[in-house]
Coordinates of C-alpha atoms in Angstrom, one line a residue:
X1 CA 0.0 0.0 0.0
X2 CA 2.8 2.4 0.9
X3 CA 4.6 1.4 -2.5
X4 CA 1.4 2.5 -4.2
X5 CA 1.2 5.4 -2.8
X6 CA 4.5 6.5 -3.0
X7 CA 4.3 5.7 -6.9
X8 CA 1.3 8.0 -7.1
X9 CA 3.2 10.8 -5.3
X10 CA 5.9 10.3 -7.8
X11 CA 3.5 10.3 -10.8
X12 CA 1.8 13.0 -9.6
X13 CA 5.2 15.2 -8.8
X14 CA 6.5 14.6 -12.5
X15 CA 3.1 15.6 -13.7
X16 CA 3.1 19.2 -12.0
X17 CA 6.9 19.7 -13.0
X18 CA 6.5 18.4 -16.6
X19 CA 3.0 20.0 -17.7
X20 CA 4.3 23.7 -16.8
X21 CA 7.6 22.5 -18.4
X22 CA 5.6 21.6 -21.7
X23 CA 3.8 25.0 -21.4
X24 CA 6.4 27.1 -20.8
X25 CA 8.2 25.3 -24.1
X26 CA 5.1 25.5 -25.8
X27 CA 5.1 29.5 -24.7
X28 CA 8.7 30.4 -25.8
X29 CA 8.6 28.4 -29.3
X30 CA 5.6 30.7 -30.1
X31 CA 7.3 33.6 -29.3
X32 CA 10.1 32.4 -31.2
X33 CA 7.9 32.3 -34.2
X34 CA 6.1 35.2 -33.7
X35 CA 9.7 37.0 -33.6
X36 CA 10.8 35.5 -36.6
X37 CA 7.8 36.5 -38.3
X38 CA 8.2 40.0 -37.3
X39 CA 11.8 40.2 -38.2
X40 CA 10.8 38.5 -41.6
X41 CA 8.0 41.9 -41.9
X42 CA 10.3 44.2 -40.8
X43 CA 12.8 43.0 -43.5
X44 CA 10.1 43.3 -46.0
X45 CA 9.7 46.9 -45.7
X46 CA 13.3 47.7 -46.0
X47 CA 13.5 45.2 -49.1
X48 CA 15.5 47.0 -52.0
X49 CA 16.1 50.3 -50.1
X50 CA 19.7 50.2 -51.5
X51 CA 18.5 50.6 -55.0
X52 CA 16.7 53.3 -56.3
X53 CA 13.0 53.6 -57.5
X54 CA 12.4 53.2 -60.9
X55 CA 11.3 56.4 -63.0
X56 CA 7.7 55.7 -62.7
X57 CA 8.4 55.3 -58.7
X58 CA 7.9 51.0 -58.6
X59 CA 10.4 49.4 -56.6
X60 CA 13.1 47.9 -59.0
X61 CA 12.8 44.1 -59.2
X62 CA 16.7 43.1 -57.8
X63 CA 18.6 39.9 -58.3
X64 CA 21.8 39.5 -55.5
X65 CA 25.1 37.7 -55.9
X66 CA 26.6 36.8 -52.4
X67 CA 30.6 36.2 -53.5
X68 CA 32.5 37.5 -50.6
X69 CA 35.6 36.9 -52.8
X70 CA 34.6 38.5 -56.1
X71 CA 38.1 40.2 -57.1
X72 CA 39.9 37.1 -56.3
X73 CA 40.6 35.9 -59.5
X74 CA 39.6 32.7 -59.5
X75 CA 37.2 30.3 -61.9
X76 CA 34.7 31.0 -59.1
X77 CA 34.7 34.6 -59.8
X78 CA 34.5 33.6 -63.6
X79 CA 31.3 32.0 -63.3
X80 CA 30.3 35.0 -61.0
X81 CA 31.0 37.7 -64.0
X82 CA 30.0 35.1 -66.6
X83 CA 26.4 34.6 -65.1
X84 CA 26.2 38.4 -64.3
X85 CA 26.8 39.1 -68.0
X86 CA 24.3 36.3 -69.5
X87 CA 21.6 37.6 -67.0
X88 CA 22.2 41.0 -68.0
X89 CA 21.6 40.4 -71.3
X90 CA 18.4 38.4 -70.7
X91 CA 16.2 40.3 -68.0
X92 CA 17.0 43.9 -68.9
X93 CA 15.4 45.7 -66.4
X94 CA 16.3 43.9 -63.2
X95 CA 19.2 46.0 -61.1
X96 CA 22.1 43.1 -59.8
X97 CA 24.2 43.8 -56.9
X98 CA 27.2 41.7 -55.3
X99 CA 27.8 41.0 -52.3
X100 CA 31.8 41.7 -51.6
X101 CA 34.0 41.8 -48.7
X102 CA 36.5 43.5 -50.8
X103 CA 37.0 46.5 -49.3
X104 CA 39.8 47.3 -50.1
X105 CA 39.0 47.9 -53.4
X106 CA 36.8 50.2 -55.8
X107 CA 33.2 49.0 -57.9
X108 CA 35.8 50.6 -60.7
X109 CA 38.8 48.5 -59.7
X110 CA 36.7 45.1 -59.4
X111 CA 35.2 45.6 -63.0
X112 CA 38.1 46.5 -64.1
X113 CA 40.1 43.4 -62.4
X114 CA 37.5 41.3 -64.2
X115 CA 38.2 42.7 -67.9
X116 CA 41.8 42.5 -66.7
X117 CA 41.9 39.0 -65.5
X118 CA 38.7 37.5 -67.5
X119 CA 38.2 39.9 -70.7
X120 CA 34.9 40.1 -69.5
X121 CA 32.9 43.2 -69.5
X122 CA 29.5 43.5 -67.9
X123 CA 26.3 45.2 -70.2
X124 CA 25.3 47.8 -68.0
X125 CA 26.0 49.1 -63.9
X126 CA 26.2 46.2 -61.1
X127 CA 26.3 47.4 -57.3
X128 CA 28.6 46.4 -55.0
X129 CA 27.8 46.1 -51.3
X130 CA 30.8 46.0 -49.1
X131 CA 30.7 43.7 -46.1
X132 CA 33.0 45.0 -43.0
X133 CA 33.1 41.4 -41.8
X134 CA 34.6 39.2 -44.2
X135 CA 37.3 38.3 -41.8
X136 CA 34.4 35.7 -39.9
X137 CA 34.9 33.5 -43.0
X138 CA 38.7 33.2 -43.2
X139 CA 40.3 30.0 -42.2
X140 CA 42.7 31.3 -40.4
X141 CA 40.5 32.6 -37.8
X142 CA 39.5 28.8 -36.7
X143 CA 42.6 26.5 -36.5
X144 CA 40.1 23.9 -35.1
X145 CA 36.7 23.2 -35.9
X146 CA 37.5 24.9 -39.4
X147 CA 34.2 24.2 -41.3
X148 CA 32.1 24.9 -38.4
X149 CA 33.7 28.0 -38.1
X150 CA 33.9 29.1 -41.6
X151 CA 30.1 28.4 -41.5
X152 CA 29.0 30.0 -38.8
X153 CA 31.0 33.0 -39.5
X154 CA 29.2 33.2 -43.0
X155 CA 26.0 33.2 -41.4
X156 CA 26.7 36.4 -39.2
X157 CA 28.6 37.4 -42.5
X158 CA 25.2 36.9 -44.8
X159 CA 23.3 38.6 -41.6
X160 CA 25.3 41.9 -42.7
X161 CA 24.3 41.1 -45.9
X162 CA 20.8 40.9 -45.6
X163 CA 20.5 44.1 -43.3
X164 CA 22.3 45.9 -45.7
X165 CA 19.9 45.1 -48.8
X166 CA 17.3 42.5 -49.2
X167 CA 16.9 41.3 -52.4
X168 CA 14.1 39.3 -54.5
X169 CA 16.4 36.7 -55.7
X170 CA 19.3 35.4 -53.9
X171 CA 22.1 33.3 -55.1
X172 CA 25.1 31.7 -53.1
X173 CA 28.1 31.7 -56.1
X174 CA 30.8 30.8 -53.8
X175 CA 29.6 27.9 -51.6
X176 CA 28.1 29.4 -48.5
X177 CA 25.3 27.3 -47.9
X178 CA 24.4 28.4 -44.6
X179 CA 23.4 31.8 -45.9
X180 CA 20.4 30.2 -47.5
X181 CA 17.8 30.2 -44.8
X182 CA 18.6 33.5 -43.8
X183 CA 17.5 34.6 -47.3
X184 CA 14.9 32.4 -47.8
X185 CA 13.1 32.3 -44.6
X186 CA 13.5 36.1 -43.2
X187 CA 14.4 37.7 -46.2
X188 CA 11.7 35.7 -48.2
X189 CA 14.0 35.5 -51.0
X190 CA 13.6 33.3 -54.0
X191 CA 17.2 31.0 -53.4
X192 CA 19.5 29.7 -56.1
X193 CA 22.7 28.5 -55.8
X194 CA 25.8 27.6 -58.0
X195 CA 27.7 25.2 -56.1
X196 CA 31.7 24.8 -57.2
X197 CA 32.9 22.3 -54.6
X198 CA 30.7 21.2 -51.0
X199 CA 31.8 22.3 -48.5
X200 CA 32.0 18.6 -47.2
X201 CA 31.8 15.7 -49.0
X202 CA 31.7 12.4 -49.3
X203 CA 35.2 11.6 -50.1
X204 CA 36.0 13.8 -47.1
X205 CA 34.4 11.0 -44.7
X206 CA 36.1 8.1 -46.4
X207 CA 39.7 10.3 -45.5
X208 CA 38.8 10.5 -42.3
X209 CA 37.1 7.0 -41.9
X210 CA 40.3 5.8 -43.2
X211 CA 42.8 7.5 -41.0
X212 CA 44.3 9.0 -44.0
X213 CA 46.7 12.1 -44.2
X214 CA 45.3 14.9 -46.5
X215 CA 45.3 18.8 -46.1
X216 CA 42.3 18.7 -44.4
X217 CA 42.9 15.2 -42.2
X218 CA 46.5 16.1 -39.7
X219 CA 48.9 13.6 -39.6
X220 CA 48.2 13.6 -35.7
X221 CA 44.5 12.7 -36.3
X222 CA 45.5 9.8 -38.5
X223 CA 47.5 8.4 -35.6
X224 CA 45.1 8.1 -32.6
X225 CA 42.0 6.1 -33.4
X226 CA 39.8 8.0 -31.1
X227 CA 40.5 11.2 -32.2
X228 CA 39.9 10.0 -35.9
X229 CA 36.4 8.4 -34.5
X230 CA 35.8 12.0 -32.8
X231 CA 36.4 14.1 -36.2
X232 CA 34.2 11.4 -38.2
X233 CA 31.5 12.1 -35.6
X234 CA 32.0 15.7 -36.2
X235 CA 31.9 15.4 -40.1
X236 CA 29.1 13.6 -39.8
X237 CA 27.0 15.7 -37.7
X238 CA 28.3 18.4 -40.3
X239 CA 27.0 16.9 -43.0
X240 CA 23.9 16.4 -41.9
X241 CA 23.2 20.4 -41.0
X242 CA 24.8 21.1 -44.4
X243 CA 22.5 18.4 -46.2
X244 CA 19.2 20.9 -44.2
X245 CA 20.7 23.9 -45.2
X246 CA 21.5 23.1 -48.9
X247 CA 17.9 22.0 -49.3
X248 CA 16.8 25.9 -49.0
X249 CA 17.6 26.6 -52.6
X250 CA 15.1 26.6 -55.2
X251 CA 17.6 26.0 -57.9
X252 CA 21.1 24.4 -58.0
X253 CA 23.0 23.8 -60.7
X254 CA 26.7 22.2 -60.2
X255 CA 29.4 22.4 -61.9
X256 CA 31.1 18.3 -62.7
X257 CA 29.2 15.2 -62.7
X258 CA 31.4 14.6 -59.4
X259 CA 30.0 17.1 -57.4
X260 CA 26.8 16.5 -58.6
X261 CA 27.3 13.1 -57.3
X262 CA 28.0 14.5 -53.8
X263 CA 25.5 16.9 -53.8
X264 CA 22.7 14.8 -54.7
X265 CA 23.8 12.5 -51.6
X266 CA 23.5 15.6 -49.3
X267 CA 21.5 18.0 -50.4
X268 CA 18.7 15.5 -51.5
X269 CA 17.6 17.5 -54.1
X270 CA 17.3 15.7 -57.3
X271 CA 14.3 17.3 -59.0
X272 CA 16.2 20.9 -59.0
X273 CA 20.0 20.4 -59.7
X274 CA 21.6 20.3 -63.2
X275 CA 25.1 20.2 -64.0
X276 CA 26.2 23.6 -65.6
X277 CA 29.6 23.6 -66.8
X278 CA 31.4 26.6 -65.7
X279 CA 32.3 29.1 -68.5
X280 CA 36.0 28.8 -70.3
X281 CA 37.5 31.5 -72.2
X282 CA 37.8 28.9 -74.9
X283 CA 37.7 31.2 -77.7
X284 CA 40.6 33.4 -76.7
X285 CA 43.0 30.6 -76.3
X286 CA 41.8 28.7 -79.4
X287 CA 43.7 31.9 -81.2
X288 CA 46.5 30.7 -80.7
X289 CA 48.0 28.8 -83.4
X290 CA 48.8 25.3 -82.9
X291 CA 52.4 25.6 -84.6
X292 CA 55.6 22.8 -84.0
X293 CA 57.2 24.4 -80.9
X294 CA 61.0 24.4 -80.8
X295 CA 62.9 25.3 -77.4
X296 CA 59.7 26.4 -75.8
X297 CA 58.6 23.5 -75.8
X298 CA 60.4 22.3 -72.3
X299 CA 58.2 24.5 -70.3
X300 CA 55.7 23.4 -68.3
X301 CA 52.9 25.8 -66.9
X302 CA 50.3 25.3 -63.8
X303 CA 47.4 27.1 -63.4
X304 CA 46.0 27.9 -60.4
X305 CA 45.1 30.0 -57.4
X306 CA 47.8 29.5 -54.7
X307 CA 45.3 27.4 -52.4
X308 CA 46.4 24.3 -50.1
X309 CA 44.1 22.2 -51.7
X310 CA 45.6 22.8 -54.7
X311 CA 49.1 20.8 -53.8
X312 CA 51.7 22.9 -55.8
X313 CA 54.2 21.6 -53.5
X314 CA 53.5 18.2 -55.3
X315 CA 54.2 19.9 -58.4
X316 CA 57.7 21.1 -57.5
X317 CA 58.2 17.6 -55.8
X318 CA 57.6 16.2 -59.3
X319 CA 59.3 18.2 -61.4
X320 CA 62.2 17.6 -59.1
X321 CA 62.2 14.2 -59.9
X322 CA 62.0 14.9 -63.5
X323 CA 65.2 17.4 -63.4
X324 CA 66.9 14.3 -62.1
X325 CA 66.4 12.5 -65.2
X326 CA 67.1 14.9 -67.3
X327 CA 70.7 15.7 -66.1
X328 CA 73.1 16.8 -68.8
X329 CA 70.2 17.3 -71.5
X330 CA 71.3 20.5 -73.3
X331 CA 67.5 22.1 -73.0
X332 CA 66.2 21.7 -69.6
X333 CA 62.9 21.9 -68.5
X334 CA 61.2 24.9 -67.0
X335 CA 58.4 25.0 -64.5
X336 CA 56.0 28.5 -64.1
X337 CA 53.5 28.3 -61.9
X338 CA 50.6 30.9 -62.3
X339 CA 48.1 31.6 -60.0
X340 CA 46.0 34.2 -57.6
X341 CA 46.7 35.5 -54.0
X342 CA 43.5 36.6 -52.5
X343 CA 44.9 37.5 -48.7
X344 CA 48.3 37.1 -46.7
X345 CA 48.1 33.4 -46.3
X346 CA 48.4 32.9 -49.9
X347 CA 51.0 34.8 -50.0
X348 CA 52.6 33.4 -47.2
X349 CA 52.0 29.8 -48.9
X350 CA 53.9 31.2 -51.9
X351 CA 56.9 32.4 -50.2
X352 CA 56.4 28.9 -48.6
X353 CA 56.7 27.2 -52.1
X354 CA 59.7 29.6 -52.7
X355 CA 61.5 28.2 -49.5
X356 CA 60.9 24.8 -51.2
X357 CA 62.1 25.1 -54.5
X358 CA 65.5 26.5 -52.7
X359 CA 65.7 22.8 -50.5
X360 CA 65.3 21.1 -53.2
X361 CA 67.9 23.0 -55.2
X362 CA 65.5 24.1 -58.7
X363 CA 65.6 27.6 -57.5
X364 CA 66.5 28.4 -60.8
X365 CA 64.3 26.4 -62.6
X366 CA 61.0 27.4 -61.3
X367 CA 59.1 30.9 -61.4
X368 CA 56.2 32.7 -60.0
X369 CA 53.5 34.6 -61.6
X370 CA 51.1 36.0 -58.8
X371 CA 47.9 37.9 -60.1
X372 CA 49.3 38.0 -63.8
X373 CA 46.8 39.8 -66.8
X374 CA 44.8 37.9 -68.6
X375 CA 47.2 38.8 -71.8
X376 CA 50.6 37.9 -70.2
X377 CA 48.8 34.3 -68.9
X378 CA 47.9 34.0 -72.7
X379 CA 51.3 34.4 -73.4
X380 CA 52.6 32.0 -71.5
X381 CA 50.3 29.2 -72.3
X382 CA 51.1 29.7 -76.1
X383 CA 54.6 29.0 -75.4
X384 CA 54.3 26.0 -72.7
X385 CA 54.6 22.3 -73.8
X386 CA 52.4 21.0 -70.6
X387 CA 49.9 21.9 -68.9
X388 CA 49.9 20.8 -65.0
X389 CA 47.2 20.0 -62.3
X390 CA 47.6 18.3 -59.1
X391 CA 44.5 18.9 -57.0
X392 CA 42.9 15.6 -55.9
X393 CA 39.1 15.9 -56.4
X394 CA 39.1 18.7 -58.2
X395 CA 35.8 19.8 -58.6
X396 CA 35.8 21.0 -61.9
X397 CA 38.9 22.4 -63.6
X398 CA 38.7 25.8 -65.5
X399 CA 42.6 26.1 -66.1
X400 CA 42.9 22.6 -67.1
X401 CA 40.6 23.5 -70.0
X402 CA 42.6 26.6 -70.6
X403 CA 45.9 25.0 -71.1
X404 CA 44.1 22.3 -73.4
X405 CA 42.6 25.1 -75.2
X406 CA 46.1 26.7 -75.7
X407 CA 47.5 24.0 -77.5
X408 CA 49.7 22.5 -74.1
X409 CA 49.3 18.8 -73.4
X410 CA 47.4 18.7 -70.1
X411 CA 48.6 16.0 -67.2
X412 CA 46.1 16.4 -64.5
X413 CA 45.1 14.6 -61.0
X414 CA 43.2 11.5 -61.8
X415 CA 40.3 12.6 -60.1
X416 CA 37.6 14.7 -60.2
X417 CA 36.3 16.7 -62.3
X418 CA 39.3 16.2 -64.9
X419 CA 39.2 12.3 -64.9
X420 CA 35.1 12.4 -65.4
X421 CA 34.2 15.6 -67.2
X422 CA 37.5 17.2 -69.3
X423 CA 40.4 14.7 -69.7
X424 CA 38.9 12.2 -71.6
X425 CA 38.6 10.7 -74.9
X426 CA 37.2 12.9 -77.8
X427 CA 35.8 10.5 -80.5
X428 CA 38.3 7.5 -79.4
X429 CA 41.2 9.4 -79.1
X430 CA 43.2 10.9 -76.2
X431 CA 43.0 14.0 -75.0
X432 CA 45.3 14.4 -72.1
X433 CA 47.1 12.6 -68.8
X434 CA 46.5 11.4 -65.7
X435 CA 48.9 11.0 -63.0
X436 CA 48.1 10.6 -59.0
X437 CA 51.5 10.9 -57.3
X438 CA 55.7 12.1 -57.6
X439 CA 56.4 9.2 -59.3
X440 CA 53.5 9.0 -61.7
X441 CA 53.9 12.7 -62.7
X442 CA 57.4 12.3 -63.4
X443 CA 56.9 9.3 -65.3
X444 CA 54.5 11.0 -68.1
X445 CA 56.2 14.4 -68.2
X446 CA 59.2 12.5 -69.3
X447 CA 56.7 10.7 -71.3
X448 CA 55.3 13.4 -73.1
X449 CA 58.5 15.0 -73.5
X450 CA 59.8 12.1 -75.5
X451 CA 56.7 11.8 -78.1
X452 CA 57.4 13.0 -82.0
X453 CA 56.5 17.0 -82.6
X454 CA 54.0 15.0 -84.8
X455 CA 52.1 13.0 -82.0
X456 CA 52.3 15.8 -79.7
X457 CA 50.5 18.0 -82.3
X458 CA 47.7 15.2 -82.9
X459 CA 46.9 15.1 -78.8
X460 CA 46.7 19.1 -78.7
X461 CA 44.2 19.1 -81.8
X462 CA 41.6 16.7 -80.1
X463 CA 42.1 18.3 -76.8
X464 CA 41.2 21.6 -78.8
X465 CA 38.3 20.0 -80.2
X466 CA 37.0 18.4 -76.8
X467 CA 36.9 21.6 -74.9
X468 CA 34.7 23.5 -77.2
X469 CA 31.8 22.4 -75.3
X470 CA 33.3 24.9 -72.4
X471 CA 33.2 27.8 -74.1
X472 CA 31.2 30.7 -72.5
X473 CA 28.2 30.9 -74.7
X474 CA 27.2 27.2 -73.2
X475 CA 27.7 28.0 -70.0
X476 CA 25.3 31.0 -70.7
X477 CA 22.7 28.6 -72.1
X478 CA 22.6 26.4 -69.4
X479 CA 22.7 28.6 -66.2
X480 CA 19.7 30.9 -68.0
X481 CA 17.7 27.8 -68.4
X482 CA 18.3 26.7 -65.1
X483 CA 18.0 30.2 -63.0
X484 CA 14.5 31.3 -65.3
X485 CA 12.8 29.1 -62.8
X486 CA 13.8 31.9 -60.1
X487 CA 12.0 34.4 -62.0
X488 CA 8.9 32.8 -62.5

């Protein structure tokens, strides 16, 4: 009897406790709402105050690029000017601004960095709004935790954003999904996005899962089982929140069948994504005359932005190894390596690459072209016998379809975007390399290097051919097919 009763105490304890518990929940989640709906009102009336009316006084119809990284010069910021241009072109009257965190910089010196680096001109004005606090998305800022970090930081970064002008359509051109439900919930923004490379993927959890050593995986981790069962966890729990917020858009397009792949498997969003390959200057390379190159020919030239994931020490590493088989040949080889500093810890890296080429005594055999026009990079493809690329899962691959456009024989990472999308056959017939490591890079420079002036010429004429199906004005059909759905 005394059990029972006790019971019926308890039961009756944990009924007044969790009833006002439930209530009080119940309470705050509606007042959550109700503040979210608010804010989401309150944004609504300041929509488009950074753009002026329209001559008859109707609020102009605005279409918002967030690139936080526009003057970078990168194939990201290609696609950004490219897609700018096309939807100039299509919907007239609609004003565009960007998102930058380029302040240090002028609107006149960012369109004029993008004819410069691109030879692209826009069709009429494009507003820039300049975020103070780009620094909340920099890498360096989280030594631990770096995703998270970098993703949190963009939402406070995309908060700025979205106070400072709140657009009708909104799309993420640089790959930071957790912007999207700030735009498409509060601002009540119609969401696209043009996704280069997730921000986690797949292949990153099979690293990890494997206890393997990569740029993004330390050596330390690698070592101790737990912590590698800890970081898994971590990605895991990433992936999930980035699979939610991804699912905002409206529209994706991709840029490679291989991120398409990983996108699809996280984003769950089948019935909206298409591949859209991102624009190539094809035409302006195709110029170039696809003559029998005499001592130029021994240069080899790498493009790229000077990024870690990018692996141009394996580059130097390789073409070390090839300088050691080429001893006492009277023409040498020469490695260039061109590519784009966006802050200090790209330049850093560079001066880091610098150091390397001194230890491994090619000083002298390797040079540096940082943030080089578009002219003088034209220049140097023309004369350069290979092309080089040594990112692993590369997402795409824009300057490995320049330097096959140019007439150089491409040797790229067999992965990615360049093993599924560009370096393959055209019509039966090869188009290119692939190589995965110092040895295997070594092995088909000296490769190439030895085939007949005549062979050499028949792989640059079908790479030619293959890439032609780059070239800007398919890029501009695809991504206006895709994004009209934004506009409807």
């Amino acid at each position: 009897m005394v059990e029972l009763e006790l019971g019926i105490y308890v039961c009756g304890l944990l009924y007044s406790l969790v009833i006002p518990a439930l209530i009080l929940s119940g309470v705050l989640c509606l007042c959550l709402l109700l503040l979210l709906h608010g804010l989401r009102l309150w944004l609504q009336r300041r929509k488009n105050q950074l753009i002026p009316p329209k001559q008859d006084g109707k609020r102009p119809y605005v279409v918002a690029f967030f690139h936080p990284y526009c003057n970078a010069g990168g194939g990201g910021e290609r696609v950004l000017w490219c897609a700018l241009r096309a939807l100039q072109k299509k919907y007239k009257d609609v004003s565009y601004i960007v998102y930058t965190g380029d302040t240090d910089a002028t609107a006149e010196n960012i369109l004029e960095g993008a004819y410069r680096r691109f030879n692209i001109r826009l069709n009429q004005p494009v507003k820039f709004v300049f975020l103070r606090r780009r620094y909340l998305v920099e890498a360096s800022l989280y030594p631990h935790f770096t995703l998270l970090g970098q993703s949190l930081g963009s939402v406070f970064l995309g908060w700025e954003a979205l106070m400072k002008c709140v657009p009708d359509i909104y799309i993420d051109s640089m790959g930071y999904a957790f912007t999207l439900p700030l735009f498409k919930y509060l601002g009540g923004c119609q969401i696209g996005s043009y996704v280069h490379y997730p921000t986690i993927s797949t292949d990153m959890l099979s690293v990890v899962r494997n206890q393997n050593a990569r740029f993004n995986n330390a050596a330390i981790i690698t070592k101790i089982p737990l912590l590698s069962k800890l970081k898994l966890a971590y990605y895991y729990l990433f992936a999930s929140i980035y699979g939610l917020v991804g699912s905002c858009s409206d529209v994706v397009m991709v840029n490679s069948s291989w991120t398409l792949n990983h996108i699809l498997s996280l984003w769950r969003c089948s019935d909206r994504t298409n591949i859209v390959y991102p624009p190539c200057d094809v035409q302006a390379f195709l110029d170039i005359p696809l003559c029998q190159k005499s001592t130029v020919e021994q240069t080899i030239v790498s493009v790229s932005q000077f990024r870690p994931e990018k692996d141009h020490a394996l580059q130097i590493r390789a073409f070390a190894k090839l300088l050691e088989r080429t001893v006492g040949q009277q023409l040498l080889p020469k490695l260039i390596l061109i590519g784009g500093c966006r802050n200090q810890d790209d330049e850093q890296r560079v001066n880091a690459l610098k150091r390397l080429c001194q230890e491994l005594g090619i000083e002298n055999r390797v040079e540096f072209k940082v943030n080089i026009p578009f002219e003088e990079l034209k220049k140097h493809l023309a004369d350069a016998a290979i092309g080089l690329h040594t990112m692993w899962n590369e997402h795409f691959g824009i300057g490995v379809v320049e330097c096959m456009a140019a007439g150089t024989i491409i040797l790229a990472h067999n992965s990615g975007g360049p093993k599924l999308d560009i370096v393959v056959p055209y019509e039966g017939n090869i188009t290119g390399f692939l190589a995965e490591n110092e040895d295997s890079y070594a092995d088909a420079m000296a490769y190439i290097f030895s085939l007949s002036p005549m062979r050499r010429l028949e792989i640059r004429q079908n790479a030619r051919q293959s890439v032609k199906r780059f070239a800007d004005q398919e890029f501009e059909e695809t991504f206006l097919l895709s994004a009209e759905q934004l506009f409807k």
